Amino acid sequence: MGKKTKAIKVTDQGKPWEKRKNSYQYEAIRKANKTILIVCEGQTEEWYFSKFPVISLLVRCVNLQGQSKMNLVQATQEIVKNEDFIFDEVWCVFDMDVQNSDKDFANFDNSIDRAKSLGYNVAYSNDCFELWLLLHYKDIQSTQNREYYYEQLGKYFKMNYVKEGKRLDFCKRLYTLLQEDNNSSELQAIARAEKLHLRQKDLPYHQQKPVTLVYQLVQLLNEYKKV
């Protein structure tokens, strides 16, 4: 589990993340036992995490799609600096860039190091978030490209994942789909992801592949899940 960030102030959705604060938001903060901020780089992740049925936990998801990894971390820092609310933990969620050049490797590694130096948790995936989704259905041991994940998910979801997997309506129902599918197992996904991570955790981040630390954030959210 990622470490706590103590008494961190985080913005509501500013630029794309700024929202007008109202009495309902303050009441939600007051009643929550714990508050976390999740900053991600796509609507798939945003809606997936937003759909966890948690109690006594306030989850604020911010989608900064189109940002580089380092820009996402820097934007998170800006959010933290300007927010009125107190958040217990801050999570950055991003993938390895598909180009896999030396510059991409350095950006990926440096962004994770920078986020950690600020006290943030990082749920990174290499190659992509879809690895986490596919681990609900099968074990993955060897390196695969994201086209493989898209193809496999298309078979399990009975759809063209490349064309439909990023659509808003699908993103909104992704969490429920995984929970209700008898062929899907979140517990198995966590176990498989943890095994992959522990096997590679001493390698440089960009050399950890396949890997996804999304399981750590999911474990946190599940601690506050309605039963």
PDB file of C-alpha atoms in Angstrom:
ATOM      1  CA  MET A   1       0.000   0.000   0.000  1.00  0.00           C
ATOM      2  CA  GLY A   2       1.253   3.464  -0.823  1.00  0.00           C
ATOM      3  CA  LYS A   3       2.338   5.707   1.989  1.00  0.00           C
ATOM      4  CA  LYS A   4       0.179   8.467   3.380  1.00  0.00           C
ATOM      5  CA  THR A   5       0.633  12.106   2.561  1.00  0.00           C
ATOM      6  CA  LYS A   6      -0.128  14.056   5.680  1.00  0.00           C
ATOM      7  CA  ALA A   7      -2.356  17.121   5.672  1.00  0.00           C
ATOM      8  CA  ILE A   8      -2.032  17.787   1.941  1.00  0.00           C
ATOM      9  CA  LYS A   9      -4.161  20.530   0.467  1.00  0.00           C
ATOM     10  CA  VAL A  10      -5.542  19.653  -2.957  1.00  0.00           C
ATOM     11  CA  THR A  11      -7.508  21.734  -5.425  1.00  0.00           C
ATOM     12  CA  ASP A  12     -10.888  20.899  -6.733  1.00  0.00           C
ATOM     13  CA  GLN A  13     -10.815  20.545 -10.457  1.00  0.00           C
ATOM     14  CA  GLY A  14      -9.014  23.720 -11.477  1.00  0.00           C
ATOM     15  CA  LYS A  15      -8.529  24.709 -15.154  1.00  0.00           C
ATOM     16  CA  PRO A  16     -10.194  21.465 -16.185  1.00  0.00           C
ATOM     17  CA  TRP A  17     -10.440  20.622 -12.522  1.00  0.00           C
ATOM     18  CA  GLU A  18     -11.841  23.814 -10.975  1.00  0.00           C
ATOM     19  CA  LYS A  19     -15.399  23.506  -9.722  1.00  0.00           C
ATOM     20  CA  ARG A  20     -17.413  25.873  -7.592  1.00  0.00           C
ATOM     21  CA  LYS A  21     -17.245  24.769  -3.968  1.00  0.00           C
ATOM     22  CA  ASN A  22     -20.622  24.458  -2.281  1.00  0.00           C
ATOM     23  CA  SER A  23     -22.075  23.425   1.052  1.00  0.00           C
ATOM     24  CA  TYR A  24     -22.626  19.854  -0.156  1.00  0.00           C
ATOM     25  CA  GLN A  25     -18.922  19.416  -0.920  1.00  0.00           C
ATOM     26  CA  TYR A  26     -17.901  20.774   2.456  1.00  0.00           C
ATOM     27  CA  GLU A  27     -20.421  18.484   4.157  1.00  0.00           C
ATOM     28  CA  ALA A  28     -19.007  15.479   2.293  1.00  0.00           C
ATOM     29  CA  ILE A  29     -15.511  16.429   3.442  1.00  0.00           C
ATOM     30  CA  ARG A  30     -16.701  16.809   7.025  1.00  0.00           C
ATOM     31  CA  LYS A  31     -18.345  13.386   7.127  1.00  0.00           C
ATOM     32  CA  ALA A  32     -15.524  11.471   5.411  1.00  0.00           C
ATOM     33  CA  ASN A  33     -13.032   9.601   7.587  1.00  0.00           C
ATOM     34  CA  LYS A  34     -10.456   9.814   4.823  1.00  0.00           C
ATOM     35  CA  THR A  35     -10.084  11.827   1.639  1.00  0.00           C
ATOM     36  CA  ILE A  36      -7.933  11.059  -1.387  1.00  0.00           C
ATOM     37  CA  LEU A  37      -7.134  12.699  -4.688  1.00  0.00           C
ATOM     38  CA  ILE A  38      -6.599  10.605  -7.812  1.00  0.00           C
ATOM     39  CA  VAL A  39      -5.040  12.382 -10.794  1.00  0.00           C
ATOM     40  CA  CYS A  40      -5.048  10.338 -13.995  1.00  0.00           C
ATOM     41  CA  GLU A  41      -4.487  10.779 -17.721  1.00  0.00           C
ATOM     42  CA  GLY A  42      -7.699   9.455 -19.239  1.00  0.00           C
ATOM     43  CA  GLN A  43     -11.435   9.070 -18.785  1.00  0.00           C
ATOM     44  CA  THR A  44     -11.170   5.269 -18.561  1.00  0.00           C
ATOM     45  CA  GLU A  45      -9.261   5.535 -15.283  1.00  0.00           C
ATOM     46  CA  GLU A  46     -11.289   8.523 -14.090  1.00  0.00           C
ATOM     47  CA  TRP A  47     -14.638   6.739 -14.383  1.00  0.00           C
ATOM     48  CA  TYR A  48     -13.312   3.384 -13.196  1.00  0.00           C
ATOM     49  CA  PHE A  49     -12.070   4.782  -9.888  1.00  0.00           C
ATOM     50  CA  SER A  50     -15.074   7.077  -9.488  1.00  0.00           C
ATOM     51  CA  LYS A  51     -17.449   4.104  -9.545  1.00  0.00           C
ATOM     52  CA  PHE A  52     -16.066   2.334  -6.480  1.00  0.00           C
ATOM     53  CA  PRO A  53     -18.963   2.223  -3.970  1.00  0.00           C
ATOM     54  CA  VAL A  54     -17.056   3.556  -0.974  1.00  0.00           C
ATOM     55  CA  ILE A  55     -18.325   4.845   2.355  1.00  0.00           C
ATOM     56  CA  SER A  56     -16.632   7.233   4.811  1.00  0.00           C
ATOM     57  CA  LEU A  57     -14.113   7.969   2.064  1.00  0.00           C
ATOM     58  CA  LEU A  58     -14.174  10.972  -0.243  1.00  0.00           C
ATOM     59  CA  VAL A  59     -12.590  10.245  -3.622  1.00  0.00           C
ATOM     60  CA  ARG A  60     -11.847  13.112  -5.984  1.00  0.00           C
ATOM     61  CA  CYS A  61     -10.774  12.042  -9.478  1.00  0.00           C
ATOM     62  CA  VAL A  62      -9.166  14.523 -11.855  1.00  0.00           C
ATOM     63  CA  ASN A  63      -8.639  13.664 -15.525  1.00  0.00           C
ATOM     64  CA  LEU A  64      -5.663  15.463 -17.077  1.00  0.00           C
ATOM     65  CA  GLN A  65      -5.792  13.710 -20.419  1.00  0.00           C
ATOM     66  CA  GLY A  66      -3.125  14.817 -22.889  1.00  0.00           C
ATOM     67  CA  GLN A  67      -0.523  15.755 -20.277  1.00  0.00           C
ATOM     68  CA  SER A  68       2.959  14.313 -20.290  1.00  0.00           C
ATOM     69  CA  LYS A  69       3.854  12.307 -17.180  1.00  0.00           C
ATOM     70  CA  MET A  70       5.968  15.074 -15.678  1.00  0.00           C
ATOM     71  CA  ASN A  71       3.361  17.704 -16.518  1.00  0.00           C
ATOM     72  CA  LEU A  72       0.745  15.560 -14.794  1.00  0.00           C
ATOM     73  CA  VAL A  73       2.890  15.431 -11.658  1.00  0.00           C
ATOM     74  CA  GLN A  74       3.500  19.181 -11.823  1.00  0.00           C
ATOM     75  CA  ALA A  75      -0.210  19.833 -12.319  1.00  0.00           C
ATOM     76  CA  THR A  76      -0.928  17.631  -9.313  1.00  0.00           C
ATOM     77  CA  GLN A  77       1.472  19.740  -7.289  1.00  0.00           C
ATOM     78  CA  GLU A  78      -0.414  22.865  -8.371  1.00  0.00           C
ATOM     79  CA  ILE A  79      -3.700  21.256  -7.368  1.00  0.00           C
ATOM     80  CA  VAL A  80      -2.246  20.324  -3.988  1.00  0.00           C
ATOM     81  CA  LYS A  81      -0.945  23.835  -3.371  1.00  0.00           C
ATOM     82  CA  ASN A  82      -4.212  25.622  -4.125  1.00  0.00           C
ATOM     83  CA  GLU A  83      -6.919  23.394  -2.647  1.00  0.00           C
ATOM     84  CA  ASP A  84      -8.902  24.383   0.425  1.00  0.00           C
ATOM     85  CA  PHE A  85      -9.722  20.775   1.329  1.00  0.00           C
ATOM     86  CA  ILE A  86      -7.426  18.495   3.298  1.00  0.00           C
ATOM     87  CA  PHE A  87      -6.576  15.224   1.535  1.00  0.00           C
ATOM     88  CA  ASP A  88      -4.914  12.297   3.278  1.00  0.00           C
ATOM     89  CA  GLU A  89      -3.416  10.744   0.166  1.00  0.00           C
ATOM     90  CA  VAL A  90      -2.590  11.834  -3.361  1.00  0.00           C
ATOM     91  CA  TRP A  91      -2.310   9.318  -6.198  1.00  0.00           C
ATOM     92  CA  CYS A  92      -0.962   9.830  -9.709  1.00  0.00           C
ATOM     93  CA  VAL A  93      -2.098   7.248 -12.263  1.00  0.00           C
ATOM     94  CA  PHE A  94      -0.364   6.998 -15.634  1.00  0.00           C
ATOM     95  CA  ASP A  95       1.003   4.586 -18.232  1.00  0.00           C
ATOM     96  CA  MET A  96       4.261   4.169 -20.076  1.00  0.00           C
ATOM     97  CA  ASP A  97       4.248   5.988 -23.414  1.00  0.00           C
ATOM     98  CA  VAL A  98       3.869   3.647 -26.352  1.00  0.00           C
ATOM     99  CA  GLN A  99       6.921   4.929 -28.276  1.00  0.00           C
ATOM    100  CA  ASN A 100       9.370   3.389 -25.787  1.00  0.00           C
ATOM    101  CA  SER A 101      12.267   5.669 -26.729  1.00  0.00           C
ATOM    102  CA  ASP A 102      15.098   6.553 -24.345  1.00  0.00           C
ATOM    103  CA  LYS A 103      13.381   9.899 -23.778  1.00  0.00           C
ATOM    104  CA  ASP A 104      10.129   8.135 -22.872  1.00  0.00           C
ATOM    105  CA  PHE A 105      11.963   5.821 -20.474  1.00  0.00           C
ATOM    106  CA  ALA A 106      13.611   8.778 -18.725  1.00  0.00           C
ATOM    107  CA  ASN A 107      10.348  10.724 -18.534  1.00  0.00           C
ATOM    108  CA  PHE A 108       8.524   7.730 -17.065  1.00  0.00           C
ATOM    109  CA  ASP A 109      11.193   7.038 -14.435  1.00  0.00           C
ATOM    110  CA  ASN A 110      11.758  10.689 -13.542  1.00  0.00           C
ATOM    111  CA  SER A 111       8.031  11.366 -13.231  1.00  0.00           C
ATOM    112  CA  ILE A 112       7.600   8.504 -10.778  1.00  0.00           C
ATOM    113  CA  ASP A 113      10.620   9.630  -8.751  1.00  0.00           C
ATOM    114  CA  ARG A 114       9.361  13.222  -8.717  1.00  0.00           C
ATOM    115  CA  ALA A 115       5.889  12.212  -7.570  1.00  0.00           C
ATOM    116  CA  LYS A 116       7.316  10.060  -4.795  1.00  0.00           C
ATOM    117  CA  SER A 117       9.631  12.865  -3.684  1.00  0.00           C
ATOM    118  CA  LEU A 118       6.520  15.020  -3.198  1.00  0.00           C
ATOM    119  CA  GLY A 119       4.922  12.332  -1.040  1.00  0.00           C
ATOM    120  CA  TYR A 120       2.479  11.151  -3.699  1.00  0.00           C
ATOM    121  CA  ASN A 121       1.645   7.549  -4.476  1.00  0.00           C
ATOM    122  CA  VAL A 122       2.003   6.376  -8.080  1.00  0.00           C
ATOM    123  CA  ALA A 123      -0.186   3.662  -9.624  1.00  0.00           C
ATOM    124  CA  TYR A 124       1.859   3.289 -12.796  1.00  0.00           C
ATOM    125  CA  SER A 125       1.347   0.713 -15.534  1.00  0.00           C
ATOM    126  CA  ASN A 126       3.765  -0.540 -18.144  1.00  0.00           C
ATOM    127  CA  ASP A 127       2.598  -0.826 -20.868  1.00  0.00           C
ATOM    128  CA  CYS A 128      -0.948   0.394 -20.153  1.00  0.00           C
ATOM    129  CA  PHE A 129      -3.935   0.482 -17.790  1.00  0.00           C
ATOM    130  CA  GLU A 130      -5.592  -2.231 -19.873  1.00  0.00           C
ATOM    131  CA  LEU A 131      -3.122  -4.709 -18.358  1.00  0.00           C
ATOM    132  CA  TRP A 132      -4.975  -4.231 -15.064  1.00  0.00           C
ATOM    133  CA  LEU A 133      -8.296  -4.923 -16.764  1.00  0.00           C
ATOM    134  CA  LEU A 134      -7.044  -8.069 -18.493  1.00  0.00           C
ATOM    135  CA  LEU A 135      -5.617  -9.449 -15.240  1.00  0.00           C
ATOM    136  CA  HIS A 136      -9.240  -9.834 -14.105  1.00  0.00           C
ATOM    137  CA  TYR A 137      -9.539 -12.603 -16.696  1.00  0.00           C
ATOM    138  CA  LYS A 138      -6.131 -14.216 -17.143  1.00  0.00           C
ATOM    139  CA  ASP A 139      -2.581 -14.353 -15.894  1.00  0.00           C
ATOM    140  CA  ILE A 140       0.006 -12.380 -17.881  1.00  0.00           C
ATOM    141  CA  GLN A 141       3.653 -13.299 -17.397  1.00  0.00           C
ATOM    142  CA  SER A 142       5.457 -12.169 -20.540  1.00  0.00           C
ATOM    143  CA  THR A 143       5.812  -8.754 -22.155  1.00  0.00           C
ATOM    144  CA  GLN A 144       2.946  -7.837 -24.474  1.00  0.00           C
ATOM    145  CA  ASN A 145       2.093  -4.679 -26.404  1.00  0.00           C
ATOM    146  CA  ARG A 146      -1.142  -2.816 -25.842  1.00  0.00           C
ATOM    147  CA  GLU A 147      -2.621  -4.115 -29.094  1.00  0.00           C
ATOM    148  CA  TYR A 148      -2.576  -7.549 -27.475  1.00  0.00           C
ATOM    149  CA  TYR A 149      -4.463  -6.231 -24.447  1.00  0.00           C
ATOM    150  CA  TYR A 150      -7.011  -4.492 -26.677  1.00  0.00           C
ATOM    151  CA  GLU A 151      -7.567  -7.674 -28.696  1.00  0.00           C
ATOM    152  CA  GLN A 152      -7.969  -9.850 -25.611  1.00  0.00           C
ATOM    153  CA  LEU A 153     -10.307  -7.412 -23.864  1.00  0.00           C
ATOM    154  CA  GLY A 154     -12.389  -7.212 -27.021  1.00  0.00           C
ATOM    155  CA  LYS A 155     -12.944 -10.968 -26.787  1.00  0.00           C
ATOM    156  CA  TYR A 156     -13.928 -10.859 -23.119  1.00  0.00           C
ATOM    157  CA  PHE A 157     -16.108  -7.758 -23.479  1.00  0.00           C
ATOM    158  CA  LYS A 158     -17.525  -8.959 -26.833  1.00  0.00           C
ATOM    159  CA  MET A 159     -16.781  -5.670 -28.545  1.00  0.00           C
ATOM    160  CA  ASN A 160     -14.228  -3.891 -30.697  1.00  0.00           C
ATOM    161  CA  TYR A 161     -12.162  -2.467 -27.857  1.00  0.00           C
ATOM    162  CA  VAL A 162     -10.063  -0.253 -30.132  1.00  0.00           C
ATOM    163  CA  LYS A 163     -13.177   1.533 -31.426  1.00  0.00           C
ATOM    164  CA  GLU A 164     -15.448   1.335 -28.388  1.00  0.00           C
ATOM    165  CA  GLY A 165     -13.221   0.867 -25.350  1.00  0.00           C
ATOM    166  CA  LYS A 166     -12.515   4.583 -24.887  1.00  0.00           C
ATOM    167  CA  ARG A 167     -16.077   5.775 -25.441  1.00  0.00           C
ATOM    168  CA  LEU A 168     -17.611   7.637 -22.522  1.00  0.00           C
ATOM    169  CA  ASP A 169     -20.608   5.329 -22.184  1.00  0.00           C
ATOM    170  CA  PHE A 170     -18.339   2.291 -21.915  1.00  0.00           C
ATOM    171  CA  CYS A 171     -15.971   3.994 -19.457  1.00  0.00           C
ATOM    172  CA  LYS A 172     -18.918   4.815 -17.200  1.00  0.00           C
ATOM    173  CA  ARG A 173     -19.988   1.172 -16.952  1.00  0.00           C
ATOM    174  CA  LEU A 174     -16.539  -0.459 -16.919  1.00  0.00           C
ATOM    175  CA  TYR A 175     -16.343  -0.945 -13.143  1.00  0.00           C
ATOM    176  CA  THR A 176     -19.815  -2.500 -12.985  1.00  0.00           C
ATOM    177  CA  LEU A 177     -19.076  -4.712 -15.981  1.00  0.00           C
ATOM    178  CA  LEU A 178     -15.998  -6.151 -14.281  1.00  0.00           C
ATOM    179  CA  GLN A 179     -17.859  -6.696 -11.013  1.00  0.00           C
ATOM    180  CA  GLU A 180     -20.836  -8.434 -12.604  1.00  0.00           C
ATOM    181  CA  ASP A 181     -18.987 -10.625 -15.114  1.00  0.00           C
ATOM    182  CA  ASN A 182     -18.719 -14.162 -13.711  1.00  0.00           C
ATOM    183  CA  ASN A 183     -15.524 -14.674 -15.703  1.00  0.00           C
ATOM    184  CA  SER A 184     -13.878 -11.651 -14.065  1.00  0.00           C
ATOM    185  CA  SER A 185     -12.145 -11.726 -10.673  1.00  0.00           C
ATOM    186  CA  GLU A 186     -10.838  -8.617  -8.961  1.00  0.00           C
ATOM    187  CA  LEU A 187      -9.195 -10.759  -6.272  1.00  0.00           C
ATOM    188  CA  GLN A 188      -7.293 -12.666  -8.935  1.00  0.00           C
ATOM    189  CA  ALA A 189      -6.338  -9.409 -10.655  1.00  0.00           C
ATOM    190  CA  ILE A 190      -4.874  -8.088  -7.398  1.00  0.00           C
ATOM    191  CA  ALA A 191      -2.946 -11.303  -6.755  1.00  0.00           C
ATOM    192  CA  ARG A 192      -1.617 -11.436 -10.314  1.00  0.00           C
ATOM    193  CA  ALA A 193      -0.627  -7.762 -10.355  1.00  0.00           C
ATOM    194  CA  GLU A 194       1.105  -8.016  -6.982  1.00  0.00           C
ATOM    195  CA  LYS A 195       3.059 -11.062  -8.151  1.00  0.00           C
ATOM    196  CA  LEU A 196       4.219  -9.209 -11.273  1.00  0.00           C
ATOM    197  CA  HIS A 197       5.259  -6.185  -9.225  1.00  0.00           C
ATOM    198  CA  LEU A 198       7.157  -8.089  -6.531  1.00  0.00           C
ATOM    199  CA  ARG A 199       9.047 -10.040  -9.168  1.00  0.00           C
ATOM    200  CA  GLN A 200      10.330  -6.833 -10.809  1.00  0.00           C
ATOM    201  CA  LYS A 201      10.280  -4.180  -8.089  1.00  0.00           C
ATOM    202  CA  ASP A 202      14.067  -3.823  -7.917  1.00  0.00           C
ATOM    203  CA  LEU A 203      14.358  -3.001 -11.627  1.00  0.00           C
ATOM    204  CA  PRO A 204      14.206   0.564 -13.007  1.00  0.00           C
ATOM    205  CA  TYR A 205      10.558   1.487 -13.485  1.00  0.00           C
ATOM    206  CA  HIS A 206      10.621   1.386 -17.285  1.00  0.00           C
ATOM    207  CA  GLN A 207      12.147  -2.094 -17.216  1.00  0.00           C
ATOM    208  CA  GLN A 208       9.290  -3.433 -15.115  1.00  0.00           C
ATOM    209  CA  LYS A 209       7.100  -4.917 -17.832  1.00  0.00           C
ATOM    210  CA  PRO A 210       4.433  -6.111 -17.676  1.00  0.00           C
ATOM    211  CA  VAL A 211       3.517  -4.348 -14.445  1.00  0.00           C
ATOM    212  CA  THR A 212       0.658  -2.347 -12.960  1.00  0.00           C
ATOM    213  CA  LEU A 213       0.473  -0.839  -9.488  1.00  0.00           C
ATOM    214  CA  VAL A 214      -3.216  -0.058  -9.907  1.00  0.00           C
ATOM    215  CA  TYR A 215      -3.824  -2.981  -7.564  1.00  0.00           C
ATOM    216  CA  GLN A 216      -2.459  -0.921  -4.660  1.00  0.00           C
ATOM    217  CA  LEU A 217      -4.983   1.853  -5.220  1.00  0.00           C
ATOM    218  CA  VAL A 218      -7.774  -0.702  -5.648  1.00  0.00           C
ATOM    219  CA  GLN A 219      -6.814  -2.288  -2.327  1.00  0.00           C
ATOM    220  CA  LEU A 220      -7.106   1.110  -0.654  1.00  0.00           C
ATOM    221  CA  LEU A 221     -10.526   1.801  -2.174  1.00  0.00           C
ATOM    222  CA  ASN A 222     -11.740  -1.656  -1.194  1.00  0.00           C
ATOM    223  CA  GLU A 223     -10.975  -0.917   2.455  1.00  0.00           C
ATOM    224  CA  TYR A 224     -13.867   1.566   2.322  1.00  0.00           C
ATOM    225  CA  LYS A 225     -16.154  -0.393   0.033  1.00  0.00           C
ATOM    226  CA  LYS A 226     -19.811  -0.862   0.924  1.00  0.00           C
ATOM    227  CA  VAL A 227     -20.675  -4.446   1.800  1.00  0.00           C
TER     228      VAL A 227
END
